[in-house]
Amino acid sequence: MQDEIIKHTKKIHSEMSNKNHSFKEKVKEILTEILIIVFAVTLSIWLHSWSEERHQHKDAQIFLTGLKEDLQNDIKNLENTRKTLNETQQQISFVLQLTPQKIDSIKANHKQINSGTNFINTVINNGRYEGFKSSGKINTIENQNLRNRVLSYYQQAIPQITLIEESYEKLTSRYVDLLISGKEDEDINITILRKKVKIILSGIDNFTKSGQKPYEEAIKQAREIIKEIEKEEK
């Protein structure tokens, strides 16, 4: 393309010094060459833009295909954590209802009391998203609705999950500290009857109840994104 422009530019220069052509003929020839150059440049820009858009579209499609797999794994991990929170809530609810008499009855029947909680740490597969976003390619997702859903999931739903798990960790760590701080020869089943322990357990109980909703919302959003991606693939 550059060679063609140079060639037509030389023709313009040559025409300007052509003594065999009248002024009108020179103007006509020069304008023709200018139009050819303008057309060539415009075509070159359009082809480059078209090629770039096509490349970006391909990058976006590859990203979305991988993102669907990431979200499917996220859903599994989020569901496992939600299940763990539900089980923890049931365990804590049971412990909160314990009395010395109930503990003696359980011991008499040679049964165990689960006085512990479950630690949670949901693995979110966000590496692909972070890389795509940091490269400035997020806007290459042409479907605006899909793009907004992806942004909402990673910038709102997932950070909320992170905050929940950080708060939950603080509560459970406090609970474990209280259990450990009991007298060395004290039965742990007696320790859990202490007022301070009961207060922490009540907090964990309420937290595990309300804390499940953000997981449900994140799972819902992930499934909606997958549906949108599958529409794009058709």
PDB file of N, CA, C and O in Angstrom, residues 95 98-100 103-104 106-107 111-115 179 186-194:
ATOM      1  N   VAL A  95     -26.034 -27.108  69.315  1.00  0.00           N
ATOM      2  CA  VAL A  95     -25.180 -26.807  70.471  1.00  0.00           C
ATOM      3  C   VAL A  95     -25.821 -25.744  71.361  1.00  0.00           C
ATOM      4  O   VAL A  95     -25.746 -25.813  72.592  1.00  0.00           O
ATOM      5  N   LEU A  98     -28.151 -27.039  73.978  1.00  0.00           N
ATOM      6  CA  LEU A  98     -27.629 -27.977  74.976  1.00  0.00           C
ATOM      7  C   LEU A  98     -27.748 -27.426  76.399  1.00  0.00           C
ATOM      8  O   LEU A  98     -27.594 -26.232  76.635  1.00  0.00           O
ATOM      9  N   THR A  99     -28.018 -28.325  77.293  1.00  0.00           N
ATOM     10  CA  THR A  99     -28.045 -28.027  78.730  1.00  0.00           C
ATOM     11  C   THR A  99     -27.201 -29.097  79.410  1.00  0.00           C
ATOM     12  O   THR A  99     -26.893 -30.139  78.791  1.00  0.00           O
ATOM     13  N   PRO A 100     -26.810 -28.894  80.651  1.00  0.00           N
ATOM     14  CA  PRO A 100     -26.044 -29.938  81.358  1.00  0.00           C
ATOM     15  C   PRO A 100     -26.756 -31.283  81.336  1.00  0.00           C
ATOM     16  O   PRO A 100     -26.124 -32.331  81.185  1.00  0.00           O
ATOM     17  N   ILE A 103     -26.447 -32.867  77.888  1.00  0.00           N
ATOM     18  CA  ILE A 103     -25.082 -33.352  77.682  1.00  0.00           C
ATOM     19  C   ILE A 103     -24.879 -34.683  78.401  1.00  0.00           C
ATOM     20  O   ILE A 103     -24.297 -35.626  77.849  1.00  0.00           O
ATOM     21  N   ASP A 104     -25.381 -34.779  79.636  1.00  0.00           N
ATOM     22  CA  ASP A 104     -25.264 -36.030  80.395  1.00  0.00           C
ATOM     23  C   ASP A 104     -25.997 -37.164  79.691  1.00  0.00           C
ATOM     24  O   ASP A 104     -25.515 -38.303  79.646  1.00  0.00           O
ATOM     25  N   ILE A 106     -26.588 -37.418  76.458  1.00  0.00           N
ATOM     26  CA  ILE A 106     -25.842 -37.779  75.245  1.00  0.00           C
ATOM     27  C   ILE A 106     -24.647 -38.657  75.604  1.00  0.00           C
ATOM     28  O   ILE A 106     -24.359 -39.658  74.939  1.00  0.00           O
ATOM     29  N   LYS A 107     -23.961 -38.285  76.681  1.00  0.00           N
ATOM     30  CA  LYS A 107     -22.810 -39.074  77.125  1.00  0.00           C
ATOM     31  C   LYS A 107     -23.240 -40.468  77.558  1.00  0.00           C
ATOM     32  O   LYS A 107     -22.548 -41.456  77.296  1.00  0.00           O
ATOM     33  N   LYS A 111     -22.724 -41.090  72.782  1.00  0.00           N
ATOM     34  CA  LYS A 111     -22.737 -40.322  71.531  1.00  0.00           C
ATOM     35  C   LYS A 111     -21.799 -39.122  71.641  1.00  0.00           C
ATOM     36  O   LYS A 111     -21.487 -38.667  72.734  1.00  0.00           O
ATOM     37  N   GLN A 112     -21.379 -38.639  70.489  1.00  0.00           N
ATOM     38  CA  GLN A 112     -20.460 -37.508  70.446  1.00  0.00           C
ATOM     39  C   GLN A 112     -21.217 -36.206  70.171  1.00  0.00           C
ATOM     40  O   GLN A 112     -22.222 -36.198  69.462  1.00  0.00           O
ATOM     41  N   ILE A 113     -20.702 -35.131  70.737  1.00  0.00           N
ATOM     42  CA  ILE A 113     -21.269 -33.807  70.481  1.00  0.00           C
ATOM     43  C   ILE A 113     -20.310 -33.046  69.573  1.00  0.00           C
ATOM     44  O   ILE A 113     -19.144 -32.859  69.913  1.00  0.00           O
ATOM     45  N   ASN A 114     -20.810 -32.643  68.440  1.00  0.00           N
ATOM     46  CA  ASN A 114     -19.983 -31.868  67.505  1.00  0.00           C
ATOM     47  C   ASN A 114     -20.042 -30.405  67.926  1.00  0.00           C
ATOM     48  O   ASN A 114     -20.992 -29.693  67.627  1.00  0.00           O
ATOM     49  N   SER A 115     -19.022 -29.990  68.645  1.00  0.00           N
ATOM     50  CA  SER A 115     -19.011 -28.617  69.164  1.00  0.00           C
ATOM     51  C   SER A 115     -18.211 -27.666  68.279  1.00  0.00           C
ATOM     52  O   SER A 115     -18.067 -26.492  68.593  1.00  0.00           O
ATOM     53  N   LEU A 179     -12.859 -21.774  73.195  1.00  0.00           N
ATOM     54  CA  LEU A 179     -12.805 -23.197  73.558  1.00  0.00           C
ATOM     55  C   LEU A 179     -11.428 -23.560  74.106  1.00  0.00           C
ATOM     56  O   LEU A 179     -11.306 -24.297  75.089  1.00  0.00           O
ATOM     57  N   GLU A 186     -10.890 -29.055  81.921  1.00  0.00           N
ATOM     58  CA  GLU A 186     -12.334 -28.858  81.781  1.00  0.00           C
ATOM     59  C   GLU A 186     -12.861 -29.573  80.542  1.00  0.00           C
ATOM     60  O   GLU A 186     -12.259 -29.519  79.470  1.00  0.00           O
ATOM     61  N   ASP A 187     -13.978 -30.238  80.706  1.00  0.00           N
ATOM     62  CA  ASP A 187     -14.636 -30.918  79.588  1.00  0.00           C
ATOM     63  C   ASP A 187     -15.099 -29.860  78.587  1.00  0.00           C
ATOM     64  O   ASP A 187     -15.757 -28.887  78.958  1.00  0.00           O
ATOM     65  N   ILE A 188     -14.771 -30.072  77.320  1.00  0.00           N
ATOM     66  CA  ILE A 188     -15.138 -29.087  76.295  1.00  0.00           C
ATOM     67  C   ILE A 188     -16.646 -28.915  76.201  1.00  0.00           C
ATOM     68  O   ILE A 188     -17.154 -27.853  75.825  1.00  0.00           O
ATOM     69  N   ASN A 189     -17.372 -29.972  76.574  1.00  0.00           N
ATOM     70  CA  ASN A 189     -18.830 -29.886  76.548  1.00  0.00           C
ATOM     71  C   ASN A 189     -19.362 -28.949  77.631  1.00  0.00           C
ATOM     72  O   ASN A 189     -20.485 -28.454  77.530  1.00  0.00           O
ATOM     73  N   ILE A 190     -18.566 -28.735  78.644  1.00  0.00           N
ATOM     74  CA  ILE A 190     -18.928 -27.770  79.686  1.00  0.00           C
ATOM     75  C   ILE A 190     -18.561 -26.364  79.222  1.00  0.00           C
ATOM     76  O   ILE A 190     -19.289 -25.396  79.458  1.00  0.00           O
ATOM     77  N   THR A 191     -17.431 -26.280  78.513  1.00  0.00           N
ATOM     78  CA  THR A 191     -16.968 -24.982  78.007  1.00  0.00           C
ATOM     79  C   THR A 191     -18.002 -24.347  77.086  1.00  0.00           C
ATOM     80  O   THR A 191     -18.231 -23.135  77.131  1.00  0.00           O
ATOM     81  N   ILE A 192     -18.652 -25.155  76.265  1.00  0.00           N
ATOM     82  CA  ILE A 192     -19.612 -24.599  75.301  1.00  0.00           C
ATOM     83  C   ILE A 192     -20.879 -24.072  75.970  1.00  0.00           C
ATOM     84  O   ILE A 192     -21.695 -23.417  75.322  1.00  0.00           O
ATOM     85  N   LEU A 193     -21.028 -24.355  77.276  1.00  0.00           N
ATOM     86  CA  LEU A 193     -22.192 -23.842  77.999  1.00  0.00           C
ATOM     87  C   LEU A 193     -21.934 -22.457  78.588  1.00  0.00           C
ATOM     88  O   LEU A 193     -22.858 -21.818  79.098  1.00  0.00           O
ATOM     89  N   ARG A 194     -20.699 -22.000  78.497  1.00  0.00           N
ATOM     90  CA  ARG A 194     -20.374 -20.684  79.041  1.00  0.00           C
ATOM     91  C   ARG A 194     -21.108 -19.577  78.283  1.00  0.00           C
ATOM     92  O   ARG A 194     -21.381 -19.694  77.093  1.00  0.00           O
TER      93      ARG A 194
END
